[in-house]
Amino acid sequence: MFTHVMIGSNDLERARAFYDATFAALGGAPGVTDARGRLIYAHDGGRLMITKPIDGQPATAANGGTIGIAAGSREQVLAWHAAGVAHGGTAIESPPSERPNGAFVAYLRDPDGNKLTARTLPAA
């Protein structure tokens, strides 16, 4: 359904440090910068793009929005969470934990305040 998710950042180098570290924890590659200066992360068919807002206004986090990122294991979720906190993210909500449906999840806010979650697929 989605071709990509685009979020804004006020500091692309700070965003790069955070997202390079968190995607590496999930087995992903570092971001690349396109001709328009946007950071692009591609992994398992999904794309996350990070840009300075084109309207010239400051980037702000979506109130009520969450970006979910698939992880292959509980260990990857924990590594993602630790890498995010170590690179300017903020742990939010509950500590990394298993949900009643069997999914293992963790939540962070990136350095610009965007809400993210990494999670394993629920048990079948």
N, CA, C and O of each residue as an XYZ file, in Angstrom:
496
protein
N       0.805     -1.187      0.000
C       0.000      0.000      0.000
C       0.854      1.259      0.000
O       0.523      2.214     -0.703
N       1.936      1.293      0.761
C       2.762      2.489      0.868
C       4.009      2.355      0.007
O       4.590      1.275     -0.100
N       4.415      3.468     -0.608
C       5.680      3.468     -1.338
C       6.823      3.854     -0.421
O       7.951      3.387     -0.583
N       6.518      4.726      0.562
C       7.542      5.176      1.494
C       6.885      5.942      2.640
O       5.698      6.264      2.594
N       7.677      6.224      3.662
C       7.286      7.121      4.737
C       8.316      8.248      4.733
O       9.521      7.998      4.704
N       7.833      9.489      4.761
C       8.719     10.658      4.769
C       8.497     11.406      6.078
O       7.360     11.698      6.451
N       9.585     11.713      6.770
C       9.496     12.519      7.984
C      10.472     13.686      7.874
O      11.438     13.645      7.112
N      10.195     14.714      8.646
C      11.040     15.894      8.632
C      12.073     15.872      9.741
O      11.887     15.239     10.780
N      13.158     16.571      9.497
C      14.205     16.732     10.503
C      14.756     18.147     10.398
O      14.837     18.723      9.312
N      15.130     18.692     11.544
C      15.779     19.997     11.572
C      17.292     19.891     11.513
O      17.979     20.903     11.370
N      17.823     18.675     11.622
C      19.268     18.438     11.629
C      19.528     17.084     10.981
O      19.484     16.051     11.649
N      19.798     17.092      9.686
C      19.945     15.830      8.954
C      21.149     15.016      9.398
O      21.098     13.787      9.347
N      22.223     15.647      9.828
C      23.381     14.868     10.292
C      23.072     14.181     11.626
O      23.489     13.043     11.844
N      22.360     14.848     12.502
C      21.930     14.221     13.756
C      20.974     13.069     13.450
O      21.068     12.003     14.058
N      20.056     13.283     12.509
C      19.135     12.220     12.098
C      19.901     11.043     11.505
O      19.579      9.887     11.781
N      20.917     11.333     10.687
C      21.714     10.257     10.074
C      22.378      9.403     11.155
O      22.352      8.176     11.062
N      22.965     10.016     12.167
C      23.623      9.250     13.233
C      22.615      8.335     13.928
O      22.915      7.170     14.192
N      21.428      8.853     14.226
C      20.391      8.076     14.895
C      19.902      6.933     14.007
O      19.887      5.781     14.441
N      19.505      7.234     12.780
C      18.922      6.203     11.910
C      19.963      5.211     11.387
O      19.654      4.030     11.235
N      21.179      5.662     11.111
C      22.216      4.691     10.731
C      22.403      3.662     11.845
O      22.501      2.464     11.575
N      22.454      4.124     13.095
C      22.661      3.210     14.231
C      21.470      2.288     14.433
O      21.651      1.090     14.652
N      20.251      2.823     14.364
C      19.086      1.975     14.631
C      18.840      0.995     13.500
O      18.455     -0.145     13.761
N      19.047      1.394     12.252
C      18.861      0.440     11.165
C      19.983     -0.594     11.124
O      19.741     -1.736     10.732
N      21.191     -0.228     11.515
C      22.274     -1.227     11.599
C      21.911     -2.307     12.607
O      22.221     -3.479     12.392
N      21.256     -1.929     13.710
C      20.841     -2.903     14.721
C      19.827     -3.899     14.167
O      19.679     -4.997     14.703
N      19.123     -3.519     13.090
C      18.144     -4.398     12.459
C      18.690     -5.097     11.223
O      17.954     -5.799     10.529
N      19.980     -4.908     10.943
C      20.594     -5.533      9.777
C      20.490     -4.692      8.516
O      20.764     -5.186      7.422
N      20.101     -3.438      8.647
C      19.959     -2.558      7.495
C      21.241     -1.807      7.186
O      22.185     -1.787      7.976
N      21.245     -1.194      6.017
C      22.399     -0.424      5.551
C      22.280      1.029      5.991
O      21.183      1.500      6.292
N      23.411      1.743      6.028
C      23.358      3.179      6.318
C      22.522      3.895      5.253
O      22.351      3.402      4.138
N      22.015      5.048      5.619
C      21.236      5.836      4.678
C      22.110      6.425      3.589
O      23.318      6.597      3.753
N      21.467      6.728      2.478
C      22.146      7.419      1.381
C      21.443      8.760      1.194
O      20.259      8.905      1.500
N      22.185      9.724      0.692
C      21.630     11.045      0.442
C      21.361     11.173     -1.048
O      22.249     10.940     -1.868
N      20.115     11.549     -1.400
C      19.789     11.695     -2.811
C      20.161     13.089     -3.297
O      20.679     13.901     -2.531
N      19.898     13.365     -4.568
C      20.276     14.637     -5.179
C      19.564     15.833     -4.538
O      20.032     16.966     -4.657
N      18.448     15.593     -3.867
C      17.701     16.676     -3.214
C      18.097     16.841     -1.746
O      17.503     17.652     -1.035
N      19.099     16.077     -1.284
C      19.584     16.199      0.083
C      18.809     15.396      1.108
O      19.030     15.568      2.307
N      17.903     14.519      0.676
C      17.110     13.694      1.590
C      17.870     12.427      1.946
O      18.574     11.862      1.110
N      17.725     11.980      3.191
C      18.286     10.692      3.612
C      17.297      9.601      3.233
O      16.093      9.750      3.445
N      17.795      8.514      2.679
C      16.914      7.420      2.273
C      17.446      6.123      2.865
O      18.618      5.779      2.710
N      16.549      5.411      3.551
C      16.836      4.101      4.118
C      15.915      3.110      3.435
O      14.695      3.275      3.466
N      16.484      2.079      2.817
C      15.700      1.039      2.151
C      16.075     -0.303      2.764
O      17.252     -0.629      2.918
N      15.035     -1.081      3.113
C      15.280     -2.380      3.729
C      14.048     -3.260      3.527
O      12.929     -2.846      3.828
N      14.252     -4.451      3.026
C      13.170     -5.424      2.842
C      11.963     -4.824      2.121
O      10.822     -5.099      2.494
N      12.200     -4.019      1.105
C      11.128     -3.464      0.296
C      10.519     -2.181      0.816
O       9.718     -1.560      0.117
N      10.871     -1.763      2.018
C      10.344     -0.516      2.581
C      11.347      0.604      2.451
O      12.552      0.370      2.352
N      10.834      1.840      2.452
C      11.708      3.015      2.385
C      11.273      4.041      3.418
O      10.093      4.371      3.534
N      12.244      4.534      4.160
C      12.037      5.652      5.068
C      12.905      6.789      4.546
O      14.102      6.619      4.316
N      12.290      7.935      4.365
C      13.005      9.097      3.850
C      12.922     10.221      4.881
O      11.886     10.425      5.513
N      14.028     10.944      5.040
C      14.105     12.017      6.026
C      14.588     13.270      5.299
O      15.570     13.231      4.558
N      13.891     14.373      5.521
C      14.190     15.601      4.793
C      13.957     16.825      5.656
O      13.223     16.774      6.644
N      14.575     17.903      5.283
C      14.180     19.199      5.845
C      12.873     19.568      5.151
O      12.739     19.332      3.950
N      11.905     20.139      5.867
C      10.630     20.479      5.233
C      10.822     21.412      4.035
O      11.593     22.370      4.092
N      10.104     21.109      2.951
C      10.264     21.906      1.736
C       9.641     23.291      1.849
O       9.939     24.168      1.038
N       8.777     23.500      2.848
C       8.166     24.817      3.013
C       9.046     25.782      3.801
O       8.675     26.938      4.004
N      10.229     25.302      4.251
C      11.154     26.155      4.986
C      10.827     26.328      6.458
O      11.588     26.967      7.185
N       9.711     25.773      6.914
C       9.319     25.857      8.317
C      10.016     24.758      9.108
O      10.486     23.788      8.513
N      10.097     24.877     10.428
C      10.728     23.826     11.234
C       9.951     22.506     11.141
O       8.725     22.495     11.024
N      10.683     21.418     11.196
C      10.067     20.096     11.254
C       9.466     19.898     12.639
O      10.052     20.303     13.643
N       8.304     19.278     12.685
C       7.664     18.924     13.947
C       7.196     17.481     13.868
O       6.941     16.962     12.781
N       7.084     16.835     15.019
C       6.634     15.445     15.073
C       5.116     15.389     14.976
O       4.419     16.274     15.472
N       4.616     14.350     14.337
C       3.170     14.164     14.214
C       2.582     13.772     15.567
O       3.055     12.833     16.207
N       1.562     14.488     15.995
C       0.880     14.151     17.237
C      -0.058     12.982     16.958
O      -0.995     13.115     16.171
N       0.182     11.845     17.593
C      -0.629     10.653     17.369
C      -0.058      9.726     16.317
O      -0.567      8.620     16.135
N       0.982     10.145     15.621
C       1.587      9.312     14.591
C       2.666      8.412     15.162
O       3.394      8.803     16.074
N       2.766      7.199     14.622
C       3.831      6.266     14.986
C       4.301      5.571     13.727
O       3.483      5.170     12.899
N       5.598      5.423     13.571
C       6.171      4.680     12.457
C       6.629      3.337     12.997
O       7.476      3.282     13.888
N       6.077      2.254     12.466
C       6.415      0.900     12.897
C       7.476      0.296     11.997
O       7.360      0.341     10.772
N       8.505     -0.267     12.602
C       9.625     -0.858     11.879
C       9.707     -2.330     12.245
O       9.755     -2.680     13.425
N       9.723     -3.194     11.235
C       9.768     -4.639     11.470
C      11.154     -5.071     11.920
O      12.165     -4.623     11.380
N      11.186     -5.941     12.911
C      12.438     -6.535     13.402
C      12.313     -8.049     13.298
O      11.218     -8.601     13.398
N      13.438     -8.708     13.099
C      13.441    -10.151     12.918
C      13.449    -10.948     14.207
O      13.167    -12.146     14.196
N      13.769    -10.298     15.321
C      13.874    -11.046     16.572
C      13.776    -10.096     17.763
O      13.903     -8.879     17.627
N      13.552    -10.681     18.910
C      13.555     -9.930     20.171
C      14.904     -9.237     20.360
O      14.965     -8.088     20.798
N      15.983     -9.947     20.027
C      17.332     -9.385     20.175
C      17.514     -8.154     19.294
O      18.154     -7.188     19.709
N      16.959     -8.177     18.082
C      17.054     -7.010     17.209
C      16.270     -5.834     17.786
O      16.731     -4.694     17.721
N      15.099     -6.096     18.345
C      14.314     -5.015     18.967
C      15.122     -4.376     20.093
O      15.186     -3.151     20.194
N      15.730     -5.192     20.931
C      16.532     -4.671     22.045
C      17.743     -3.896     21.538
O      18.077     -2.847     22.090
N      18.407     -4.398     20.490
C      19.570     -3.707     19.919
C      19.147     -2.385     19.292
O      19.845     -1.380     19.432
N      18.010     -2.379     18.603
C      17.464     -1.155     17.996
C      17.207     -0.103     19.074
O      17.586      1.059     18.923
N      16.570     -0.516     20.145
C      16.238      0.397     21.245
C      17.515      0.962     21.871
O      17.621      2.169     22.088
N      18.468      0.102     22.156
C      19.733      0.550     22.762
C      20.494      1.494     21.833
O      21.039      2.502     22.283
N      20.533      1.172     20.538
C      21.234      2.033     19.574
C      20.556      3.391     19.485
O      21.225      4.420     19.387
N      19.237      3.396     19.519
C      18.511      4.664     19.452
C      18.773      5.553     20.645
O      19.015      6.750     20.490
N      18.728      4.980     21.835
C      18.993      5.761     23.052
C      20.433      6.279     23.037
O      20.691      7.411     23.446
N      21.364      5.458     22.569
C      22.775      5.862     22.531
C      23.055      6.943     21.488
O      24.098      7.595     21.538
N      22.133      7.139     20.543
C      22.355      8.108     19.469
C      21.309      9.222     19.464
O      20.897      9.692     18.403
N      20.890      9.636     20.644
C      20.056     10.824     20.760
C      18.565     10.585     20.833
O      17.798     11.544     20.921
N      18.124      9.329     20.801
C      16.702      9.033     20.934
C      16.294      8.998     22.397
O      17.136      8.980     23.295
N      14.986      8.989     22.618
C      14.431      8.955     23.959
C      13.514      7.752     24.101
O      12.593      7.571     23.305
N      13.764      6.925     25.117
C      12.889      5.787     25.398
C      11.549      6.327     25.879
O      11.502      7.213     26.732
N      10.464      5.794     25.333
C       9.126      6.241     25.729
C       8.219      5.043     25.952
O       8.565      3.905     25.637
N       7.052      5.330     26.503
C       6.031      4.328     26.790
C       6.606      3.294     27.753
O       7.332      3.651     28.680
N       6.295      2.037     27.547
C       6.782      0.993     28.440
C       8.175      0.549     28.001
O       8.572      0.798     26.862
N       8.921     -0.107     28.893
C      10.196     -0.682     28.460
C       9.932     -1.736     27.379
O       8.808     -2.226     27.263
N      10.950     -2.092     26.588
C      10.754     -3.141     25.587
C      10.118     -4.365     26.245
O      10.560     -4.816     27.302
N       9.065     -4.897     25.599
C       8.329     -5.990     26.231
C       7.522     -6.792     25.217
O       7.288     -6.364     24.087
N       7.111     -7.967     25.667
C       6.254     -8.813     24.847
C       4.801     -8.421     25.080
O       4.382     -8.194     26.215
N       4.038     -8.345     23.994
C       2.622     -8.010     24.070
C       1.789     -9.295     24.165
O       2.289    -10.378     23.862
N       0.537     -9.181     24.580
C      -0.311    -10.376     24.686
C      -0.423    -11.177     23.383
O      -0.637    -12.388     23.425
N      -0.282    -10.518     22.235
C      -0.368    -11.244     20.962
C       0.945    -11.925     20.578
O       1.022    -12.555     19.523
N       1.977    -11.809     21.413
C       3.261    -12.450     21.150
C       4.288    -11.562     20.480
O       5.450    -11.955     20.370
N       3.896    -10.359     20.020
C       4.866     -9.442     19.423
C       5.761     -8.873     20.518
O       5.299     -8.609     21.628
N       7.039     -8.685     20.206
C       7.969     -8.033     21.131
C       8.204     -6.633     20.584
O       8.605     -6.483     19.430
N       7.956     -5.588     21.407
C       7.976     -4.215     20.918
C       8.808     -3.295     21.811
O       8.988     -3.546     23.003
N       9.307     -2.226     21.198
C       9.981     -1.147     21.914
C       9.618      0.158     21.224
O       9.358      0.185     20.021
N       9.604      1.233     21.994
C       9.254      2.555     21.474
C      10.357      3.560     21.766
O      10.993      3.522     22.819
N      10.572      4.473     20.797
C      11.518      5.579     20.924
C      10.942      6.822     20.274
O      10.062      6.741     19.417
N      11.445      7.960     20.689
C      11.298      9.181     19.902
C      12.681      9.484     19.337
O      13.682      9.427     20.052
N      12.723      9.807     18.044
C      14.003     10.156     17.430
C      14.404     11.554     17.901
O      13.626     12.197     18.605
N      15.593     12.047     17.538
C      16.030     13.356     18.031
C      15.115     14.514     17.639
O      15.163     15.568     18.274
N      14.282     14.348     16.609
C      13.332     15.390     16.221
C      11.952     15.180     16.831
O      11.041     15.967     16.573
N      11.781     14.131     17.637
C      10.509     13.893     18.313
C       9.562     12.939     17.620
O       8.464     12.703     18.124
N       9.948     12.376     16.474
C       9.094     11.418     15.788
C       8.993     10.133     16.597
O       9.998      9.642     17.111
N       7.776      9.580     16.715
C       7.548      8.370     17.492
C       7.744      7.149     16.602
O       7.153      7.036     15.528
N       8.591      6.238     17.079
C       8.932      5.020     16.343
C       8.692      3.798     17.228
O       8.773      3.878     18.454
N       8.401      2.684     16.596
C       8.374      1.417     17.291
C       9.060      0.374     16.422
O       8.882      0.348     15.205
N       9.841     -0.478     17.059
C      10.381     -1.666     16.391
C       9.683     -2.845     17.019
O       9.499     -2.885     18.236
N       9.285     -3.823     16.191
C       8.527     -4.948     16.719
C       8.729     -6.187     15.874
O       8.947     -6.131     14.664
N       8.647     -7.304     16.569
C       8.614     -8.582     15.870
C       7.169     -8.835     15.465
O       6.253     -8.206     15.995
N       6.968     -9.737     14.546
C       5.608    -10.118     14.174
C       4.990    -10.915     15.317
O       5.692    -11.648     16.014
N       3.671    -10.777     15.513
C       3.032    -11.553     16.578
C       3.105    -13.050     16.288
O       3.233    -13.477     15.141
N       3.022    -13.823     17.350
C       3.026    -15.280     17.208
C       1.806    -15.698     16.392
O       0.729    -15.115     16.521
N       1.987    -16.700     15.561
C       0.881    -17.158     14.714
C      -0.127    -17.985     15.502
O      -1.119    -18.449     14.940
